[in-house]
XYZ file of N, CA and C in Angstrom:
432
model
N 9.612 -5.778 16.481
C 9.864 -6.431 15.065
C 10.540 -7.080 15.324
N 10.266 -8.595 14.441
C 11.201 -9.214 14.158
C 12.382 -9.279 13.479
N 13.516 -10.060 13.292
C 14.605 -9.771 12.513
C 14.060 -10.281 11.201
N 13.709 -9.758 9.666
C 13.408 -10.548 8.873
C 14.235 -9.914 7.770
N 14.736 -10.721 7.162
C 15.777 -10.691 6.137
C 15.131 -11.030 4.440
N 15.280 -9.883 3.702
C 14.902 -9.899 2.264
C 16.107 -9.803 1.461
N 15.840 -10.595 0.496
C 17.315 -10.598 -0.597
C 16.603 -10.304 -2.073
N 16.978 -9.532 -2.480
C 16.666 -9.285 -4.094
C 17.888 -8.994 -4.659
N 17.576 -9.223 -5.878
C 19.013 -9.310 -7.134
C 18.614 -8.103 -8.307
N 19.205 -7.392 -8.826
C 19.034 -6.586 -9.667
C 20.251 -6.505 -10.929
N 19.672 -6.323 -11.990
C 20.505 -6.884 -12.824
C 20.232 -5.638 -13.980
N 21.037 -4.947 -14.380
C 20.826 -3.680 -15.521
C 21.676 -3.803 -16.691
N 21.035 -3.217 -17.631
C 21.621 -3.487 -19.220
C 21.038 -2.354 -19.535
N 22.488 -1.640 -20.621
C 22.025 -0.538 -21.437
C 22.055 0.877 -21.281
N 22.881 1.184 -19.891
C 23.046 2.576 -19.396
C 21.514 3.327 -19.210
N 21.680 4.495 -19.069
C 20.615 5.141 -18.685
C 19.112 4.660 -19.593
N 19.502 4.733 -20.765
C 18.284 4.288 -21.455
C 17.852 2.920 -21.613
N 18.448 2.369 -20.648
C 18.498 0.413 -20.783
C 17.569 -0.005 -19.798
N 17.154 -0.836 -19.614
C 16.335 -1.569 -18.409
C 16.901 -2.477 -17.780
N 16.327 -3.027 -16.591
C 16.696 -4.014 -15.866
C 15.777 -4.835 -15.350
N 16.475 -5.837 -14.258
C 15.474 -6.834 -13.755
C 15.352 -6.890 -12.238
N 14.474 -6.758 -11.415
C 14.744 -7.154 -10.514
C 13.876 -8.324 -9.796
N 14.445 -9.386 -8.956
C 14.144 -10.664 -8.816
C 14.115 -10.667 -7.098
N 13.232 -11.048 -6.746
C 13.211 -11.802 -5.300
C 12.468 -12.766 -5.244
N 12.291 -13.694 -4.156
C 11.995 -14.971 -3.795
C 10.358 -15.020 -4.253
N 9.323 -13.722 -4.284
C 8.157 -14.078 -4.697
C 7.682 -12.764 -5.662
N 8.941 -12.067 -6.352
C 8.802 -10.930 -6.820
C 9.702 -11.085 -8.561
N 9.256 -10.604 -9.718
C 9.887 -10.427 -10.845
C 9.645 -9.768 -11.598
N 10.134 -8.262 -11.781
C 9.661 -7.189 -12.339
C 10.757 -6.672 -13.527
N 10.242 -6.066 -14.314
C 11.161 -5.091 -14.938
C 11.693 -3.713 -14.234
N 12.504 -3.117 -14.445
C 13.118 -1.897 -13.739
C 13.633 -0.987 -14.627
N 13.203 0.180 -14.574
C 13.699 1.448 -15.934
C 13.946 2.817 -15.189
N 14.672 3.473 -15.650
C 14.665 4.746 -15.335
C 13.199 5.377 -16.186
N 13.005 6.403 -15.005
C 11.462 7.029 -15.975
C 12.158 7.990 -16.880
N 10.910 8.194 -17.775
C 11.050 9.070 -18.761
C 11.525 10.575 -18.450
N 10.838 11.136 -17.266
C 10.975 12.510 -16.539
C 12.488 12.429 -16.252
N 13.408 11.188 -15.713
C 14.565 11.278 -15.389
C 15.542 10.965 -16.644
N 14.858 11.033 -17.740
C 15.858 11.050 -19.079
C 16.100 9.273 -19.445
N 15.244 8.294 -18.905
C 15.305 7.032 -19.192
C 14.098 6.448 -20.083
N 14.123 5.421 -20.414
C 12.897 4.929 -21.365
C 11.616 4.540 -20.810
N 11.717 4.435 -19.071
C 10.357 4.303 -18.746
C 9.932 2.972 -18.764
N 10.706 2.296 -19.540
C 9.908 0.639 -19.886
C 9.865 -0.193 -18.665
N 9.761 0.344 -17.276
C 9.745 -0.654 -15.963
C 9.259 -0.158 -14.970
N 9.089 -0.464 -13.809
C 9.085 0.135 -12.827
C 10.302 0.826 -12.434
N 9.973 2.006 -11.616
C 10.993 2.866 -11.165
C 10.766 3.096 -9.370
N 11.723 3.398 -9.039
C 12.098 3.248 -7.667
C 10.659 3.794 -6.764
N 10.192 5.089 -6.662
C 9.272 5.471 -6.467
C 7.910 4.883 -6.388
N 7.711 4.127 -7.667
C 6.481 3.211 -7.784
C 6.472 2.132 -6.932
N 7.924 1.487 -6.984
C 8.029 0.097 -6.043
C 7.948 0.308 -4.683
N 8.301 1.891 -4.059
C 8.148 2.281 -2.897
C 6.710 2.215 -2.289
N 5.798 3.073 -3.283
C 4.444 2.964 -3.024
C 3.811 1.721 -3.243
N 4.312 0.572 -4.015
C 3.832 -0.559 -4.194
C 3.880 -1.377 -2.786
N 5.065 -1.469 -2.254
C 5.277 -1.934 -1.207
C 4.563 -1.368 0.102
N 4.184 0.046 0.103
C 3.293 0.500 1.218
C 1.943 -0.113 1.186
N 1.520 0.216 -0.033
C 0.454 -0.520 -0.303
C 0.026 -1.800 -0.013
N 0.763 -3.034 -0.568
C 1.024 -4.122 -0.059
C 1.073 -4.246 1.142
N 1.832 -3.697 2.321
C 1.816 -3.976 3.597
C 0.320 -3.353 3.888
N -0.069 -1.994 3.372
C -1.559 -1.651 4.244
C -2.505 -2.690 4.274
N -2.792 -3.263 2.711
C -4.013 -4.210 2.469
C -3.717 -5.567 3.189
N -2.494 -6.003 2.952
C -2.634 -7.069 3.965
C -2.845 -7.160 5.492
N -2.282 -5.811 5.889
C -2.758 -5.618 7.667
C -4.251 -5.498 7.603
N -4.646 -4.734 6.667
C -6.079 -4.123 6.679
C -6.977 -5.495 6.307
N -6.424 -6.369 5.817
C -7.226 -7.739 5.410
C -6.926 -8.760 6.861
N -6.141 -8.600 7.000
C -6.146 -9.323 8.547
C -6.657 -8.744 9.843
N -7.121 -7.513 10.009
C -7.818 -6.955 10.844
C -9.201 -7.241 10.590
N -9.811 -7.122 9.339
C -11.223 -6.991 8.799
C -11.535 -8.485 9.142
N -10.517 -9.588 8.781
C -10.986 -11.052 8.881
C -10.944 -11.398 10.456
N -10.184 -10.950 11.119
C -10.060 -11.144 12.646
C -11.488 -10.876 13.256
N -11.613 -9.778 12.900
C -13.242 -9.198 13.473
C -14.308 -9.632 13.047
N -13.902 -10.417 12.163
C -15.358 -11.193 11.505
C -16.283 -9.938 10.493
N -15.865 -8.980 10.244
C -16.659 -8.162 9.280
C -17.175 -8.569 7.859
N -18.274 -8.504 7.736
C -18.985 -8.672 6.597
C -18.519 -8.492 5.079
N -17.158 -8.499 4.889
C -16.579 -7.880 3.680
C -17.014 -8.699 2.390
N -17.286 -8.013 1.274
C -17.452 -8.495 -0.085
C -16.549 -8.082 -0.981
N -16.253 -6.896 -0.713
C -15.025 -6.770 -1.696
C -14.131 -5.704 -0.893
N -12.770 -5.441 -1.288
C -12.028 -5.154 -0.538
C -10.933 -4.179 -1.621
N -10.698 -2.987 -1.968
C -9.625 -2.587 -2.987
C -8.588 -1.427 -2.396
N -7.784 -1.169 -2.581
C -6.877 0.148 -2.441
C -6.322 0.626 -3.550
N -6.813 1.847 -3.619
C -5.997 2.467 -4.723
C -5.032 3.331 -3.798
N -3.701 3.416 -4.413
C -2.586 4.624 -3.758
C -2.145 5.662 -4.774
N -1.836 6.712 -4.280
C -1.145 7.368 -5.175
C -0.145 8.195 -4.366
N 0.925 8.482 -4.930
C 2.279 9.672 -4.260
C 2.711 10.808 -5.019
N 3.242 11.815 -4.136
C 3.381 12.877 -4.624
C 4.847 13.185 -4.268
N 5.570 13.571 -4.989
C 7.052 13.674 -4.685
C 7.392 15.489 -4.872
N 7.277 16.246 -3.965
C 7.611 17.632 -4.259
C 8.684 18.145 -3.135
N 8.709 19.626 -3.202
C 9.883 20.005 -2.277
C 9.616 19.593 -1.050
N 8.111 19.531 -0.743
C 7.547 19.500 0.637
C 8.194 17.842 1.174
N 8.434 17.225 0.168
C 8.836 15.718 0.736
C 7.891 14.769 -0.455
N 7.889 13.336 0.266
C 6.773 12.706 -0.019
C 5.890 12.286 0.767
N 4.757 11.972 -0.060
C 3.346 11.876 0.308
C 2.347 10.939 -0.291
N 2.028 9.898 0.743
C 1.518 8.932 -0.029
C -0.170 8.861 0.383
N -0.888 8.493 -0.230
C -2.365 8.559 0.114
C -3.204 7.164 -0.170
N -3.569 6.312 1.106
C -4.008 5.372 0.151
C -5.652 5.567 0.398
N -6.258 4.964 -0.533
C -7.878 5.319 -0.620
C -8.177 3.645 -0.588
N -8.528 3.415 0.449
C -9.196 1.983 0.825
C -10.649 2.232 0.624
N -11.339 0.923 -0.614
C -12.926 0.928 -0.690
C -12.989 -0.260 -0.089
N -14.183 -0.190 1.096
C -14.704 -1.724 1.352
C -16.249 -1.814 1.298
N -16.439 -2.721 0.825
C -17.900 -3.158 0.474
C -18.302 -4.067 1.389
N -19.804 -3.867 2.157
C -19.664 -4.841 3.552
C -21.123 -5.674 2.655
N -21.385 -6.517 3.309
C -22.531 -7.334 3.044
C -23.905 -6.530 3.225
N -24.926 -6.947 2.514
C -26.367 -5.678 2.794
C -26.639 -6.224 3.768
N -26.621 -6.914 4.848
C -26.953 -6.826 6.365
C -26.112 -6.285 7.486
N -25.087 -5.431 6.474
C -24.492 -4.864 7.968
C -25.133 -3.631 8.500
N -24.855 -3.721 9.752
C -25.501 -2.622 10.583
C -24.165 -1.306 10.648
N -24.939 -0.317 11.169
C -24.398 0.866 11.173
C -23.029 0.650 12.188
N -23.507 -0.151 13.281
C -22.290 -0.729 14.096
C -21.222 -1.326 13.513
N -21.277 -2.076 12.569
C -20.426 -2.603 11.632
C -19.645 -1.724 10.543
N -20.343 -1.029 10.212
C -20.107 0.280 9.259
C -18.835 0.927 10.386
N -19.253 1.470 11.205
C -18.255 2.503 11.989
C -16.862 1.527 12.563
N -17.500 0.099 12.657
C -16.160 -0.997 13.549
C -15.434 -0.975 12.257
N -15.611 -1.139 10.908
C -14.759 -1.053 9.574
C -13.984 0.088 9.403
N -14.570 1.145 9.568
C -13.949 2.559 9.712
C -12.709 2.414 10.472
N -13.083 1.986 11.829
C -11.935 2.230 12.670
C -10.890 0.976 12.590
N -11.397 -0.386 11.932
C -10.151 -0.778 11.070
C -9.184 -0.070 10.301
N -10.073 0.614 9.286
C -9.315 1.356 8.324
C -8.290 2.048 8.824
N -8.443 2.663 9.855
C -7.467 3.551 10.461
C -6.296 2.870 11.117
N -6.806 1.724 12.019
C -5.538 0.945 12.951
C -4.812 0.137 12.050
N -5.548 -0.210 10.681
C -4.286 -0.943 9.791
C -3.469 -0.086 9.468
N -3.686 1.228 9.262
C -2.303 2.199 9.164
C -1.579 2.191 10.011
N -1.726 2.360 11.378
C -0.988 2.292 12.505
C -0.418 0.730 12.680
N -0.683 -0.192 12.259
C -0.360 -1.635 12.180
C 0.569 -2.077 10.907
N 0.656 -1.098 10.083
C 1.694 -1.533 8.769
C 3.220 -1.248 9.070
N 3.778 -2.247 8.950
C 5.103 -2.138 9.504
C 5.866 -1.306 8.381
N 5.715 -1.457 6.830
C 6.216 -0.532 6.166
C 6.040 0.963 6.205
N 4.653 0.976 6.464
C 4.257 2.557 6.427
C 4.861 3.356 7.818
N 5.083 2.374 9.233
C 5.812 2.866 10.055
C 7.211 3.280 9.580
N 7.597 2.349 9.140
C 9.217 2.656 8.773
C 9.159 3.755 7.960
N 8.475 3.789 6.670
C 8.273 5.110 5.943
C 8.216 6.723 6.618
N 7.406 6.660 7.735
C 6.879 7.730 8.670
C 8.514 8.154 9.254
N 9.089 7.382 9.920
C 10.540 7.527 10.491
C 11.192 7.973 9.495
N 11.312 8.064 8.204
C 11.664 8.612 7.042
C 11.198 9.730 6.852
N 10.537 10.126 7.503
C 9.508 11.375 7.381
C 8.656 11.365 5.670
N 8.209 10.526 5.560
C 7.596 10.076 4.268
C 5.767 10.643 4.974
N 5.145 11.364 4.829
C 4.051 11.275 4.831
C 2.504 10.393 4.418
N 1.791 9.803 5.002
C 1.086 8.848 4.781
C -0.311 9.092 5.371
N -1.014 9.267 4.209
C -2.760 9.466 4.721
C -3.742 8.637 4.136
N -4.971 8.366 4.858
C -5.910 7.285 4.703
C -6.969 7.951 4.469
N -7.549 7.678 3.477
C -9.053 8.296 2.824
C -9.834 7.143 2.275
N -10.589 6.365 3.719
C -11.051 5.045 3.240
C -12.891 5.658 3.190
N -13.400 4.619 2.428
C -15.090 4.740 1.830
C -15.245 3.404 2.460
N -16.436 3.053 2.816
C -17.408 1.700 3.262
C -18.842 2.354 2.779
N -19.014 1.200 1.987
C -20.391 1.056 1.459
C -20.939 -0.139 1.520
N -22.438 -0.281 1.326
C -22.913 -1.722 1.389
C -23.433 -2.208 0.009
N -23.186 -3.481 -0.162
C -23.551 -3.601 -1.497
C -25.103 -3.609 -1.727
């Protein structure tokens, strides 16, 4: 893994019920303490940002792998959800890929392999696993 430096700046106003901003080179978002933790909930919270990071990494890796294999993708979407419990942090990615109507069974199976391979190739996901975060993939491939 290359040495990559990322810089962000967070500014906070107003105590627990306040809000803040988080800015980086390509991100600018409001942050807040969740209502369940006593805040106002008017912004992204850390768990949400963590899941966003994992999802972004996964879909970027998936897109790269699909394109490099020249698979006939018409549409690509990933929904993700996270659960925090006494057992830990668990993320599930639900990729949905729609292939062109001319896609063969061989191309469909290749797409399923790419769905799994993108999980193994996602650097953020691999870092999260080292922190004992569980990540699962439940993909679906259909034909348009």
